[in-house]
Amino acid sequence: MKKPPSITQRLLRWYCDPVFLEEIEGDLHELYREWVAEFGVQKANRLYFFHTIKFFRPFALRRNYHSNTYRTMMFKHYFTVAYRNLVKHKSFSIINIAGLALGITCFTLIALYVRYELSFDRFHTDADRIYRVIQQQTDGGEPFARTGGAHITPLRSIPEFEEIVRLFRTSIEVQKLDESRAERLNEKRFYFADSNFFDVFSFRLVVGEKNVLTSPNAVVLTESSAKRYFGNEDPLGQTLLIGDSLSLEVQGIMEDTPKNSHFSMDFLTSITALKQYYNNPGPFESYWWPWLWTFVKLQPQSSVASVNTRMEEIVGQYRGADVAKEFVPKLQPITDIHLYSINAIGEPGANSSIMYVAVLSAISLLILLIACVNFTNLSLARSVKRAKEVGIRKAAGAARGTLIRQFLGESFLLSMLALGAGFLLAELLLPYFNDLAYRELEITVQDQLPFWLLLLSAVVLTGLLSGSYPAWVLSRLRAAQVLKSSSGQKIGSRQWLQRGLVVFQFVASIALIAGTLIAYQQLTFLQESALGFEKEQIITVPVPSVNSDLQAEKLETLEQAFMQLADVSGVSRVYARPGFGHGMDQDCEVEGKTEEVGPEERVWRQHIGYDYFDLLDIPVLSGRTLSVKSGTDATDAVILNETAAKNFGFTPETALGKKVRTYVSENGQTYGDLTGTVIGVVKDYHSASLRERIVPTVFMSSEGAYSYYTRHLLVKISGAHQSVLSNLEDTWKNVFPDRPLAASYLDADLEMRYEAEQRLGDIMLTFSVLAILIACLGLYGLAAYIAERRTKEMGIRKTLGASVQQLLLLFNQDFLLLIGIAFLIATPVAWYAMDRWLQDFAYHVSIGPIIFVVAGLLCLSIALLTVSYQAFRTARVNPVDSLRNE
C-alpha cells in the first residue's frame, strides 16, 4: 500500500501548485488536525491563521514566474502592505517623506542655479574653439582682459587662428533722427566689432546679413532696443545719431543677447565706425595697451599650449622689450570667462566665481546627503521594530527573495513619493528662489534631462540603500531567532551605523552654520569697512564725453549751477569714481629716484578736480591739494598717495617738489605723456574693491586743458532732502537739454559692488536653515523611535525614584556625545573651505574660534530642544501605563 504524503510534502505542493490549493481549501479543518499532530498547537494555529486570511495565496504562485497573474498579485500585495505601513505609522511616514522631499527641493533649486552659472557662453556653436586673448602680468598681478588695437596684426600670422575679432564697448549718447528730434539716451551697452563678428559668435540675426558690419555706417540693433527706439515701425533704413557727429543707418536686427553671455549688447556697429568716432589713432597702433577685447576661433584639433607659446614669441617681436617681458598674451576659453575672471582687469561686466559655484554645489550635495541620511536612519530605526514581522513571515513560509522585494519596494515607494513632493515644492518655490539669486531660472524637463536623470538615480539609490538593511539583514535571520522576545533588542543593539549617520548630519549642519556666519562676517566687513573717504551724502553724475571747447564750457557752467543750489555744499570732478577704479595704468619716471621703476612699481593715474580731497574728507599728509587760486595747478601739479610715495622711496615730506612723469610708451611712441610737480601727499584710500590692494596712485588735474579726462561729477549735499535730485535734474536740463540725467548715490552704488557676495550669503543662510530643519526632522523621528523603545526603561527608572530632569539628562547624553564628535570634525573642514574662499579678497576678516563655538552651540541647542521634547513626553508618562503597555 502506497504511503500517504507527509504534511511537509503536502505544504510544498500547496505552495507550488495553485490548482491543488483550490482542492484542499474545502478540507482545511482536516489539514489543521494534521498540523497539530506534526507541529504542535501553537504553530498549527499560526499556519491556520495565515491561510485563513489568504496571506499565503500569493506565495502559492511563486514558482510560476512567467505568469502575469502572479506578477499582478505580487505587486498588489507589496503595494497593500506598503500602504498599510504608511497609514499605520503616519508620523514616521510624514517625517521621512517630508525630510527627503525638502532635501530634493533644495538640491533641485541650487542645482538649477549652478547649472545656469556653468552654462555661460556655451550657446555658441563653436564655443569649444572660441578663446579670448588676455595679457597675463608676469609679476603675479591680475590679468588684463583687453589688448591693444594693433594686437590683431601679429595674431594674423598664426595659422591655427581661423577667425580673429575685436570688440569694444562704450557708454554713448544715441539719438533717433526724425522730425521729433527726441532727446539723447545714454546707452551703456554700445559695441563696436570687426566685420567677421557673426562668423565667431552665434548671435542670431533676425533681419540682415552676416556681413552687415562690412559697411562702415551700418548699425545692428537688438529686438529690445529696436522696440525702444522705433516702436512698431520698421527700423531698417532709419538713421541714428551717435554722439555729436556720427550717423549710422540701421541695417540689421538681432535677437536679444542671452542672459548667460558674459557680455550683453543693445547696439553693434563696426570698428571702422569706432575709428571715425574717436579720431585718435593711438589706441589702434598699440600692441599691448588694454583697450579692446580680442577673440580668436581656433582651427579644429589645434593645441592651445603650442599656440600660447607661439603667440608669445610672435607678439613679443612687435612690442617693446619691457612690455613684452611684463605682459604675456594667453588664450582663455570663452566658457571660463564668467567663472574664472572675477578679478581680471577690464571685464565688460561683473563676473561670478568658480569658488561660489563650488560652495553652492557642496551645500546642495550636503543638504541632499542630510536628507538621504535622514531617510536611511529612520528606515533603519523602524526596521528593528519590524523584526518580529519578518520572523512571522518567514515562519509562515515567506521566502527570502520575497521579503527582499517587499522591503525594497516599500522604501522605493516612499522615495518616489518624496521625489514627487520635492519636485512640486521646487516648482512652487522657484519664483522666490529667483528673487533670492537674482536669476530667471526655470524648470524644463527636456533641456535638463541629464540633471533629472541624475536626481532620479540619487533618489532611487537612496530608496534601495535605506531598504537594504531590513531586506538583506533581517531577511537572512532565522525565524526562531527574531521571534524571541529579546531578539529585537539584540538586533538593534549595534547602532554604530545610526550613530555614524547622525554624526554626519551634524558635521554638515555645523559646517554650514559656520560657513554662513563667516560669509556674513566678511560681507559686513566689505560693506562697513572704512574706505578712507566719505561716501555718505555724495551724488555721482556721469557727464558727456568732453570732445570740444564748447562742451568743456558747458561742464564748467554745470558745476557753477550745481553750486548755486541750496542743498549742495560741494562739487568736484573725477575720472574714475572712488571705490570703482584706480584710473589709468601708467609707466612713470620720478625725479630723485636712481634705480629704474620696476613693473611692481607702475602707477595708476587718476584725474580729479579742485576740492576733490576736501569733498571726500581724505586727509592730506603733507603739502596741499589742487587749488583754483594757483595758476599752474591745472596743468603742472601732482599729488601722490602714501603707497606711491613709499614705492618711490620718499616720505610724505621729502616727496614734495619732485617731478613725476606718467605716460604710456611702446616701440618708441609715447601716449598720454604728462609731467607735474608733487605739491602734496594724501592718505591712502580704497579706490577700488576690497578684493584688490591699494595701488600707487598719481593724482592730476581734470580742469582746464585736461577737462576731457572728466567722466563724473561728485556732488555733496547737505542733509537728506527729497527734492535734491529734482533740483539737480532741472539744473542739468538747462545745460544739457537733450541728454538725460543719470545721477545716483555713491554709498548705494558701493554696496552693489559686492552683489555676488550678498547673493552667496543669502543663499547660504537660507539653505543652512533648511539643512538644520531637515536634520532636526530626522532627529525628531529618531528620538521618537528611541523614546518608544525606552518607554519600559523610563517607567522602571521613574518607579525607582528618578526625576524628570535625570531622565532628560540620561536621554540626551548620547546625543551630546555625537554632536561633540561632529563639532570636532566639522571645525577643521569648515575652516579650510572658508579660508580658501577668503583668499579671493586682498582684505578680509580673520577666522576666529568664536565662529565655530557659536555654530556648535546653535546646532547643539536646536538638537537638544528637538530630542528633549520627545524625552519629556516619555518621562511624563505614568509608569503604570508604560509598564502595562510593555
mmCIF file with all atom_site columns, N, CA and C in Angstrom, residues 35 39-48 395:
data_model
loop_
_atom_site.group_PDB
_atom_site.id
_atom_site.type_symbol
_atom_site.label_atom_id
_atom_site.label_alt_id
_atom_site.label_comp_id
_atom_site.label_asym_id
_atom_site.label_entity_id
_atom_site.label_seq_id
_atom_site.pdbx_PDB_ins_code
_atom_site.Cartn_x
_atom_site.Cartn_y
_atom_site.Cartn_z
_atom_site.occupancy
_atom_site.B_iso_or_equiv
_atom_site.pdbx_formal_charge
_atom_site.auth_seq_id
_atom_site.auth_comp_id
_atom_site.auth_asym_id
_atom_site.auth_atom_id
_atom_site.pdbx_PDB_model_num
ATOM 1  N N  . TRP A 1 35  ? -1.638 19.312 11.111 1.00 0.00 ? 35  TRP A N  1
ATOM 2  C CA . TRP A 1 35  ? -0.623 20.281 11.540 1.00 0.00 ? 35  TRP A CA 1
ATOM 3  C C  . TRP A 1 35  ? -0.388 20.181 13.052 1.00 0.00 ? 35  TRP A C  1
ATOM 4  N N  . PHE A 1 39  ? 3.247  19.531 14.150 1.00 0.00 ? 39  PHE A N  1
ATOM 5  C CA . PHE A 1 39  ? 3.968  20.731 14.570 1.00 0.00 ? 39  PHE A CA 1
ATOM 6  C C  . PHE A 1 39  ? 3.596  21.235 15.957 1.00 0.00 ? 39  PHE A C  1
ATOM 7  N N  . GLY A 1 40  ? 2.477  20.790 16.483 1.00 0.00 ? 40  GLY A N  1
ATOM 8  C CA . GLY A 1 40  ? 2.017  21.319 17.754 1.00 0.00 ? 40  GLY A CA 1
ATOM 9  C C  . GLY A 1 40  ? 0.948  22.391 17.541 1.00 0.00 ? 40  GLY A C  1
ATOM 10 N N  . VAL A 1 41  ? 0.242  22.700 18.636 1.00 0.00 ? 41  VAL A N  1
ATOM 11 C CA . VAL A 1 41  ? -0.908 23.603 18.531 1.00 0.00 ? 41  VAL A CA 1
ATOM 12 C C  . VAL A 1 41  ? -0.490 25.014 18.143 1.00 0.00 ? 41  VAL A C  1
ATOM 13 N N  . GLN A 1 42  ? 0.598  25.512 18.750 1.00 0.00 ? 42  GLN A N  1
ATOM 14 C CA . GLN A 1 42  ? 0.971  26.907 18.523 1.00 0.00 ? 42  GLN A CA 1
ATOM 15 C C  . GLN A 1 42  ? 1.281  27.184 17.054 1.00 0.00 ? 42  GLN A C  1
ATOM 16 N N  . LYS A 1 43  ? 2.096  26.344 16.450 1.00 0.00 ? 43  LYS A N  1
ATOM 17 C CA . LYS A 1 43  ? 2.447  26.562 15.041 1.00 0.00 ? 43  LYS A CA 1
ATOM 18 C C  . LYS A 1 43  ? 1.270  26.256 14.129 1.00 0.00 ? 43  LYS A C  1
ATOM 19 N N  . ALA A 1 44  ? 0.450  25.260 14.519 1.00 0.00 ? 44  ALA A N  1
ATOM 20 C CA . ALA A 1 44  ? -0.725 24.943 13.713 1.00 0.00 ? 44  ALA A CA 1
ATOM 21 C C  . ALA A 1 44  ? -1.692 26.121 13.688 1.00 0.00 ? 44  ALA A C  1
ATOM 22 N N  . ASN A 1 45  ? -1.848 26.789 14.832 1.00 0.00 ? 45  ASN A N  1
ATOM 23 C CA . ASN A 1 45  ? -2.715 27.967 14.871 1.00 0.00 ? 45  ASN A CA 1
ATOM 24 C C  . ASN A 1 45  ? -2.178 29.077 13.961 1.00 0.00 ? 45  ASN A C  1
ATOM 25 N N  . ARG A 1 46  ? -0.872 29.207 13.997 1.00 0.00 ? 46  ARG A N  1
ATOM 26 C CA . ARG A 1 46  ? -0.271 30.261 13.177 1.00 0.00 ? 46  ARG A CA 1
ATOM 27 C C  . ARG A 1 46  ? -0.465 29.970 11.690 1.00 0.00 ? 46  ARG A C  1
ATOM 28 N N  . LEU A 1 47  ? -0.249 28.723 11.298 1.00 0.00 ? 47  LEU A N  1
ATOM 29 C CA . LEU A 1 47  ? -0.438 28.350 9.896  1.00 0.00 ? 47  LEU A CA 1
ATOM 30 C C  . LEU A 1 47  ? -1.900 28.477 9.482  1.00 0.00 ? 47  LEU A C  1
ATOM 31 N N  . TYR A 1 48  ? -2.769 28.089 10.349 1.00 0.00 ? 48  TYR A N  1
ATOM 32 C CA . TYR A 1 48  ? -4.199 28.174 10.056 1.00 0.00 ? 48  TYR A CA 1
ATOM 33 C C  . TYR A 1 48  ? -4.631 29.650 9.896  1.00 0.00 ? 48  TYR A C  1
ATOM 34 N N  . ALA A 1 395 ? 8.312  32.323 9.243  1.00 0.00 ? 395 ALA A N  1
ATOM 35 C CA . ALA A 1 395 ? 7.706  31.133 9.818  1.00 0.00 ? 395 ALA A CA 1
ATOM 36 C C  . ALA A 1 395 ? 6.501  30.682 9.018  1.00 0.00 ? 395 ALA A C  1
#
